[in-house]
Amino acid sequence: MWIYEKKLQYPVRIKTPNPALASMIISQVGGPDGELSASMRYLHQRYSMPDGDVVGMLTDIGSEELNHLEMVSAIIHQLTRNIREDKIMDTPFAPYFVDHTTGVYPVAASGVPNDMKYVGIKGDPIADLNEDLAADAAITQV
Amino acid sequence: MGMRDNGCGCGAGEARRLDNNWQRDTRGRENGCGCDAGEGRRSDNWQRDTRGRDSGCGCGRDGRWDRTSGEGGCGCAARQVRNDERRDCPCGGYDQPRMDYGQECCALLHRLQELDFSIQETVLYLDAYPDCCEAKTYYRQLVCERKQVAEEYEKQCGPLTAMGNGDGVEWKWCKSPWPWHPDFPGNRKA
């Protein structure tokens, strides 16, 4: 089970709102290589791992990804605070704003909502751990 | 006129305020208070920062939303706000209660975050190398300090989990700012 601690893993201090930047960083929330997909991947793979140490590792990493999810969501929240509608309309943030205003919606920068298709769960330790290697390599491209 | 719907008391006249911020009928004034709109601003009601001129009224007050004092967010008017009344004040807007976390809270939280990060990393290492005595010793030292710092933080600043914050009259779990808010300890430059 999970317990929530009311703090961020690391502080988030955004001084100046920047909706255009938010429209790109949102991929780290809900994109294919974002924190939501990462946490779902690790947390779901752990059920079929034969070794308790691996289960522990996946549990701890998956839970940490949720921490990261919260931090990036905090970034989006602070980037879009107190913004004026007329300052948004000419930025790439406009389409997102139409459907979500300044809410934090797990979506990719391309506009594709987060999808469990980004996550591979085969129930086989070798396949699943290789999926994790690929996912982590993909992150370096973000 | 007695009650002004928007609560500014600025002299708004017939300004009308509807529930959903995006449907606000401002009767020609961006913010509906009619104070002298100036840089009227509409933003997500939940995130409106009422400090300074952010409210956009141009009322001239340093708007601050403080639930307990009974002031509206814009500070434009004396109108008393009930503590349980959720307000979408067009002059100031609704915002989370500002709690002035002092240096103490920021320092405690900072130390807690440092310790928790070290613990997190050590835990991951021990998941892979469970027999490493050095790591286990380091882990125990970290956890020991962590317990003390967390206890101190909860005593002074607010609860960390929902699993034990019954002290005081207020249900602090909800009343203190949430971690993504700029007012949360450590999020504003002290």
Short mmCIF file of C-alpha atoms in Angstrom, two decimals:
data_model
loop_
_atom_site.label_atom_id
_atom_site.label_comp_id
_atom_site.label_asym_id
_atom_site.label_seq_id
_atom_site.Cartn_x
_atom_site.Cartn_y
_atom_site.Cartn_z
CA MET A 1 0.00 0.00 0.00
CA TRP A 2 1.05 3.57 -0.36
CA ILE A 3 1.40 6.34 2.13
CA TYR A 4 1.56 9.89 0.90
CA GLU A 5 3.92 12.33 2.49
CA LYS A 6 2.98 15.94 2.16
CA LYS A 7 6.18 17.23 0.66
CA LEU A 8 7.93 17.25 -2.67
CA GLN A 9 10.97 15.06 -3.10
CA TYR A 10 12.80 18.23 -4.16
CA PRO A 11 11.54 21.84 -4.05
CA VAL A 12 10.03 23.39 -7.14
CA ARG A 13 10.62 27.13 -7.54
CA ILE A 14 9.34 28.63 -10.73
CA LYS A 15 9.72 32.38 -10.65
CA THR A 16 8.12 33.33 -13.94
CA PRO A 17 5.12 31.64 -15.51
CA ASN A 18 5.82 30.32 -18.99
CA PRO A 19 2.97 28.51 -20.71
CA ALA A 20 5.00 27.81 -23.86
CA LEU A 21 7.53 25.90 -21.80
CA ALA A 22 4.75 24.08 -19.98
CA SER A 23 3.42 22.79 -23.29
CA MET A 24 6.70 20.93 -23.76
CA ILE A 25 7.41 19.84 -20.21
CA ILE A 26 3.97 18.23 -20.01
CA SER A 27 5.49 15.31 -21.93
CA GLN A 28 7.45 14.46 -18.84
CA VAL A 29 4.13 14.00 -17.07
CA GLY A 30 2.06 12.09 -19.60
CA GLY A 31 4.26 11.34 -22.55
CA PRO A 32 5.53 7.89 -23.57
CA ASP A 33 8.72 8.37 -21.53
CA GLY A 34 7.14 10.39 -18.79
CA GLU A 35 6.90 9.68 -15.09
CA LEU A 36 3.38 8.32 -15.16
CA SER A 37 4.28 5.63 -17.67
CA ALA A 38 7.46 4.89 -15.76
CA SER A 39 5.71 4.39 -12.46
CA MET A 40 2.98 2.23 -13.99
CA ARG A 41 5.59 0.13 -15.72
CA TYR A 42 7.65 -0.64 -12.62
CA LEU A 43 4.76 -0.97 -10.22
CA HIS A 44 2.96 -3.45 -12.43
CA GLN A 45 5.93 -5.54 -13.41
CA ARG A 46 6.71 -6.38 -9.82
CA TYR A 47 3.81 -8.81 -9.43
CA SER A 48 5.40 -11.46 -11.58
CA MET A 49 9.00 -11.23 -10.40
CA PRO A 50 10.32 -14.43 -8.84
CA ASP A 51 12.87 -12.81 -6.57
CA GLY A 52 11.96 -10.68 -3.56
CA ASP A 53 14.92 -8.36 -4.11
CA VAL A 54 13.70 -7.54 -7.61
CA VAL A 55 10.19 -6.97 -6.33
CA GLY A 56 11.66 -4.58 -3.79
CA MET A 57 13.67 -2.75 -6.41
CA LEU A 58 10.68 -2.34 -8.72
CA THR A 59 8.47 -1.24 -5.84
CA ASP A 60 10.97 1.37 -4.71
CA ILE A 61 11.69 2.71 -8.17
CA GLY A 62 8.01 2.75 -9.14
CA SER A 63 7.14 4.64 -6.01
CA GLU A 64 9.94 7.10 -6.63
CA GLU A 65 8.60 7.73 -10.12
CA LEU A 66 5.36 8.82 -8.50
CA ASN A 67 7.42 11.34 -6.55
CA HIS A 68 8.86 12.56 -9.81
CA LEU A 69 5.38 12.74 -11.31
CA GLU A 70 4.37 15.04 -8.50
CA MET A 71 7.40 17.27 -8.97
CA VAL A 72 6.92 17.68 -12.71
CA SER A 73 3.22 18.32 -12.14
CA ALA A 74 4.22 20.99 -9.64
CA ILE A 75 6.43 22.51 -12.34
CA ILE A 76 3.51 22.61 -14.75
CA HIS A 77 1.29 24.08 -12.06
CA GLN A 78 3.74 26.84 -11.26
CA LEU A 79 4.52 27.55 -14.91
CA THR A 80 0.86 28.20 -15.59
CA ARG A 81 -0.12 30.17 -12.51
CA ASN A 82 -1.72 33.58 -12.89
CA ILE A 83 -1.45 33.64 -16.63
CA ARG A 84 -3.46 35.93 -18.85
CA GLU A 85 -5.59 34.49 -21.58
CA ASP A 86 -4.29 36.91 -24.14
CA LYS A 87 -0.72 35.87 -23.41
CA ILE A 88 -1.57 32.23 -24.05
CA MET A 89 -3.36 32.41 -27.36
CA ASP A 90 -0.26 32.73 -29.53
CA THR A 91 1.76 30.10 -27.73
CA PRO A 92 1.87 26.34 -28.25
CA PHE A 93 0.05 26.10 -24.91
CA ALA A 94 -3.19 27.34 -26.46
CA PRO A 95 -4.59 23.99 -27.64
CA TYR A 96 -3.89 22.40 -24.25
CA PHE A 97 -5.51 25.34 -22.54
CA VAL A 98 -8.67 24.97 -24.59
CA ASP A 99 -9.35 21.54 -23.14
CA HIS A 100 -7.68 21.69 -19.77
CA THR A 101 -7.15 25.36 -18.86
CA THR A 102 -4.45 25.36 -16.21
CA GLY A 103 -5.22 21.91 -14.95
CA VAL A 104 -2.49 19.30 -15.06
CA TYR A 105 -3.52 16.64 -17.54
CA PRO A 106 -1.24 13.70 -18.30
CA VAL A 107 -0.68 14.14 -21.99
CA ALA A 108 2.26 14.26 -24.37
CA ALA A 109 3.44 17.48 -25.96
CA SER A 110 1.97 16.13 -29.19
CA GLY A 111 -1.48 16.16 -27.60
CA VAL A 112 -1.79 12.39 -27.24
CA PRO A 113 -3.13 11.51 -23.79
CA ASN A 114 -1.14 9.14 -21.64
CA ASP A 115 -1.56 5.60 -22.79
CA MET A 116 -0.93 2.23 -21.20
CA LYS A 117 0.28 1.11 -24.63
CA TYR A 118 3.56 2.82 -23.69
CA VAL A 119 4.06 0.17 -21.00
CA GLY A 120 5.13 -3.39 -21.61
CA ILE A 121 4.12 -6.02 -19.07
CA LYS A 122 4.76 -9.55 -20.21
CA GLY A 123 4.83 -11.33 -16.87
CA ASP A 124 8.23 -12.68 -17.86
CA PRO A 125 11.19 -11.34 -15.85
CA ILE A 126 13.62 -11.24 -18.78
CA ALA A 127 11.19 -9.51 -21.12
CA ASP A 128 10.05 -7.08 -18.47
CA LEU A 129 13.54 -6.17 -17.30
CA ASN A 130 14.65 -5.65 -20.88
CA GLU A 131 11.65 -3.37 -21.34
CA ASP A 132 12.98 -1.40 -18.38
CA LEU A 133 16.41 -1.09 -20.00
CA ALA A 134 14.82 0.19 -23.18
CA ALA A 135 12.63 2.63 -21.27
CA ASP A 136 15.57 4.05 -19.39
CA ALA A 137 17.54 4.43 -22.57
CA ALA A 138 14.60 6.24 -24.10
CA ILE A 139 14.61 8.73 -21.26
CA THR A 140 18.01 9.97 -22.34
CA GLN A 141 16.35 11.12 -25.53
CA VAL A 142 13.76 13.27 -23.80
CA MET B 1 -26.85 49.13 -1.97
CA GLY B 2 -26.36 46.72 0.82
CA MET B 3 -24.70 43.53 -0.30
CA ARG B 4 -22.51 43.47 -3.31
CA ASP B 5 -22.43 40.09 -4.86
CA ASN B 6 -18.76 40.22 -5.55
CA GLY B 7 -17.97 41.43 -2.11
CA CYS B 8 -15.55 44.08 -3.14
CA GLY B 9 -17.63 46.90 -1.85
CA CYS B 10 -15.65 49.08 -4.18
CA GLY B 11 -18.75 50.63 -5.55
CA ALA B 12 -19.25 48.03 -8.20
CA GLY B 13 -22.88 48.51 -8.77
CA GLU B 14 -24.46 45.74 -10.69
CA ALA B 15 -21.40 43.55 -11.14
CA ARG B 16 -22.48 39.97 -11.13
CA ARG B 17 -20.42 36.99 -10.31
CA LEU B 18 -21.27 33.48 -11.27
CA ASP B 19 -19.88 30.34 -9.83
CA ASN B 20 -17.74 29.00 -12.57
CA ASN B 21 -14.92 31.41 -13.17
CA TRP B 22 -15.09 30.96 -16.89
CA GLN B 23 -18.66 32.11 -17.00
CA ARG B 24 -18.18 35.26 -15.08
CA ASP B 25 -20.39 38.00 -16.23
CA THR B 26 -18.24 40.99 -15.73
CA ARG B 27 -20.57 43.54 -17.17
CA GLY B 28 -17.94 45.22 -19.16
CA ARG B 29 -15.24 45.10 -16.54
CA GLU B 30 -12.72 42.33 -16.76
CA ASN B 31 -12.79 41.49 -13.12
CA GLY B 32 -16.30 42.51 -12.34
CA CYS B 33 -15.60 44.60 -9.34
CA GLY B 34 -15.79 47.75 -11.31
CA CYS B 35 -13.12 49.37 -9.22
CA ASP B 36 -11.26 50.67 -12.18
CA ALA B 37 -10.31 47.63 -14.06
CA GLY B 38 -6.82 48.48 -15.18
CA GLU B 39 -5.00 45.29 -15.86
CA GLY B 40 -7.92 43.03 -15.18
CA ARG B 41 -6.74 39.50 -15.15
CA ARG B 42 -8.50 36.22 -15.32
CA SER B 43 -6.70 33.12 -14.42
CA ASP B 44 -7.50 29.78 -13.03
CA ASN B 45 -9.34 30.55 -9.87
CA TRP B 46 -7.57 27.91 -7.91
CA GLN B 47 -4.24 29.37 -8.56
CA ARG B 48 -4.89 33.02 -8.28
CA ASP B 49 -2.22 34.76 -6.35
CA THR B 50 -3.71 37.74 -4.71
CA ARG B 51 -0.57 39.46 -3.64
CA GLY B 52 0.19 42.88 -4.95
CA ARG B 53 -1.79 43.87 -7.98
CA ASP B 54 -2.32 40.34 -9.17
CA SER B 55 -6.00 40.66 -8.63
CA GLY B 56 -5.96 43.13 -11.42
CA CYS B 57 -8.51 45.34 -9.81
CA GLY B 58 -6.21 48.23 -9.49
CA CYS B 59 -7.92 48.71 -6.16
CA GLY B 60 -4.57 49.53 -4.75
CA ARG B 61 -4.51 47.02 -1.98
CA ASP B 62 -2.10 44.22 -1.43
CA GLY B 63 -4.61 41.47 -1.87
CA ARG B 64 -4.08 38.55 0.37
CA TRP B 65 -6.34 35.68 0.95
CA ASP B 66 -6.42 34.75 4.54
CA ARG B 67 -9.28 32.53 5.47
CA THR B 68 -9.03 33.08 9.14
CA SER B 69 -9.00 36.85 9.14
CA GLY B 70 -12.25 37.11 7.32
CA GLU B 71 -10.91 39.43 4.66
CA GLY B 72 -11.71 38.95 1.06
CA GLY B 73 -8.78 38.31 -1.16
CA CYS B 74 -8.65 41.75 -2.64
CA GLY B 75 -8.71 43.59 0.61
CA CYS B 76 -10.88 46.09 -1.16
CA ALA B 77 -13.62 46.07 1.33
CA ALA B 78 -14.53 45.49 4.86
CA ARG B 79 -17.08 42.90 3.95
CA GLN B 80 -16.67 40.05 6.33
CA VAL B 81 -16.18 36.67 4.83
CA ARG B 82 -17.33 33.72 6.78
CA ASN B 83 -14.60 31.23 7.36
CA ASP B 84 -16.55 28.44 5.77
CA GLU B 85 -17.55 30.45 2.76
CA ARG B 86 -15.72 29.58 -0.37
CA ARG B 87 -15.21 32.74 -2.25
CA ASP B 88 -14.45 33.54 -5.80
CA CYS B 89 -13.78 37.16 -5.14
CA PRO B 90 -13.36 38.87 -8.46
CA CYS B 91 -10.99 41.33 -6.92
CA GLY B 92 -8.76 38.79 -5.28
CA GLY B 93 -9.87 35.35 -6.06
CA TYR B 94 -9.71 32.26 -4.04
CA ASP B 95 -6.37 31.00 -3.03
CA GLN B 96 -4.99 28.63 -0.49
CA PRO B 97 -4.44 30.12 2.91
CA ARG B 98 -1.07 31.69 3.15
CA MET B 99 0.93 30.32 5.97
CA ASP B 100 4.07 32.12 6.83
CA TYR B 101 6.53 29.34 7.11
CA GLY B 102 9.58 30.74 8.74
CA GLN B 103 13.19 29.92 8.19
CA GLU B 104 12.80 27.11 10.68
CA CYS B 105 10.32 25.18 8.60
CA CYS B 106 12.28 25.69 5.43
CA ALA B 107 15.46 24.48 7.09
CA LEU B 108 13.77 21.44 8.63
CA LEU B 109 12.14 20.47 5.39
CA HIS B 110 15.35 20.98 3.48
CA ARG B 111 17.18 18.65 5.86
CA LEU B 112 14.34 16.15 5.65
CA GLN B 113 14.47 16.17 1.87
CA GLU B 114 18.25 15.68 1.96
CA LEU B 115 17.95 12.74 4.33
CA ASP B 116 15.07 11.17 2.44
CA PHE B 117 16.98 11.36 -0.80
CA SER B 118 20.01 9.69 0.74
CA ILE B 119 17.76 7.05 2.26
CA GLN B 120 16.03 6.48 -1.06
CA GLU B 121 19.32 5.94 -2.85
CA THR B 122 20.66 3.69 -0.11
CA VAL B 123 17.49 1.61 -0.19
CA LEU B 124 17.86 1.09 -3.93
CA TYR B 125 21.47 0.10 -3.42
CA LEU B 126 20.54 -2.36 -0.69
CA ASP B 127 17.82 -3.84 -2.91
CA ALA B 128 20.60 -4.79 -5.30
CA TYR B 129 23.27 -5.57 -2.70
CA PRO B 130 21.46 -6.69 0.44
CA ASP B 131 24.60 -8.00 2.10
CA CYS B 132 26.58 -4.78 2.12
CA CYS B 133 27.28 -4.00 5.77
CA GLU B 134 28.64 -0.55 5.11
CA ALA B 135 25.45 0.41 3.35
CA LYS B 136 23.35 -0.99 6.14
CA THR B 137 25.26 0.98 8.76
CA TYR B 138 24.91 4.16 6.73
CA TYR B 139 21.23 3.41 6.31
CA ARG B 140 20.65 3.07 10.03
CA GLN B 141 22.40 6.38 10.75
CA LEU B 142 20.28 8.15 8.16
CA VAL B 143 17.04 6.65 9.42
CA CYS B 144 17.85 7.60 12.97
CA GLU B 145 18.37 11.25 12.11
CA ARG B 146 15.41 11.19 9.76
CA LYS B 147 13.07 10.14 12.53
CA GLN B 148 14.08 13.10 14.66
CA VAL B 149 13.91 15.64 11.86
CA ALA B 150 10.51 14.40 10.68
CA GLU B 151 9.15 14.55 14.21
CA GLU B 152 10.40 18.10 14.63
CA TYR B 153 8.98 19.14 11.28
CA GLU B 154 5.57 17.70 12.09
CA LYS B 155 5.55 19.42 15.43
CA GLN B 156 6.46 22.84 14.09
CA CYS B 157 5.18 23.03 10.58
CA GLY B 158 2.44 20.60 9.79
CA PRO B 159 1.70 16.93 9.25
CA LEU B 160 3.67 14.81 6.81
CA THR B 161 1.11 12.05 6.52
CA ALA B 162 -2.57 11.70 7.23
CA MET B 163 -1.65 9.06 9.75
CA GLY B 164 -1.33 11.29 12.75
CA ASN B 165 -2.08 14.96 12.88
CA GLY B 166 -4.77 15.33 15.40
CA ASP B 167 -3.20 18.10 17.42
CA GLY B 168 -4.85 21.44 17.46
CA VAL B 169 -8.29 22.48 16.42
CA GLU B 170 -7.63 22.79 12.73
CA TRP B 171 -7.52 19.80 10.44
CA LYS B 172 -4.02 20.71 9.42
CA TRP B 173 -3.74 17.99 6.85
CA CYS B 174 -5.88 19.99 4.47
CA LYS B 175 -5.41 23.50 5.76
CA SER B 176 -1.70 23.83 5.13
CA PRO B 177 -0.58 24.53 1.58
CA TRP B 178 0.00 21.52 -0.58
CA PRO B 179 3.50 20.77 -1.81
CA TRP B 180 3.12 22.10 -5.35
CA HIS B 181 2.00 25.50 -4.14
CA PRO B 182 4.64 28.25 -4.21
CA ASP B 183 4.02 28.89 -0.52
CA PHE B 184 5.01 25.43 0.56
CA PRO B 185 8.23 25.51 2.59
CA GLY B 186 11.28 25.61 0.41
CA ASN B 187 9.41 26.47 -2.76
CA ARG B 188 9.87 30.19 -2.37
CA LYS B 189 13.36 31.53 -2.03
CA ALA B 190 13.56 32.30 1.67
#
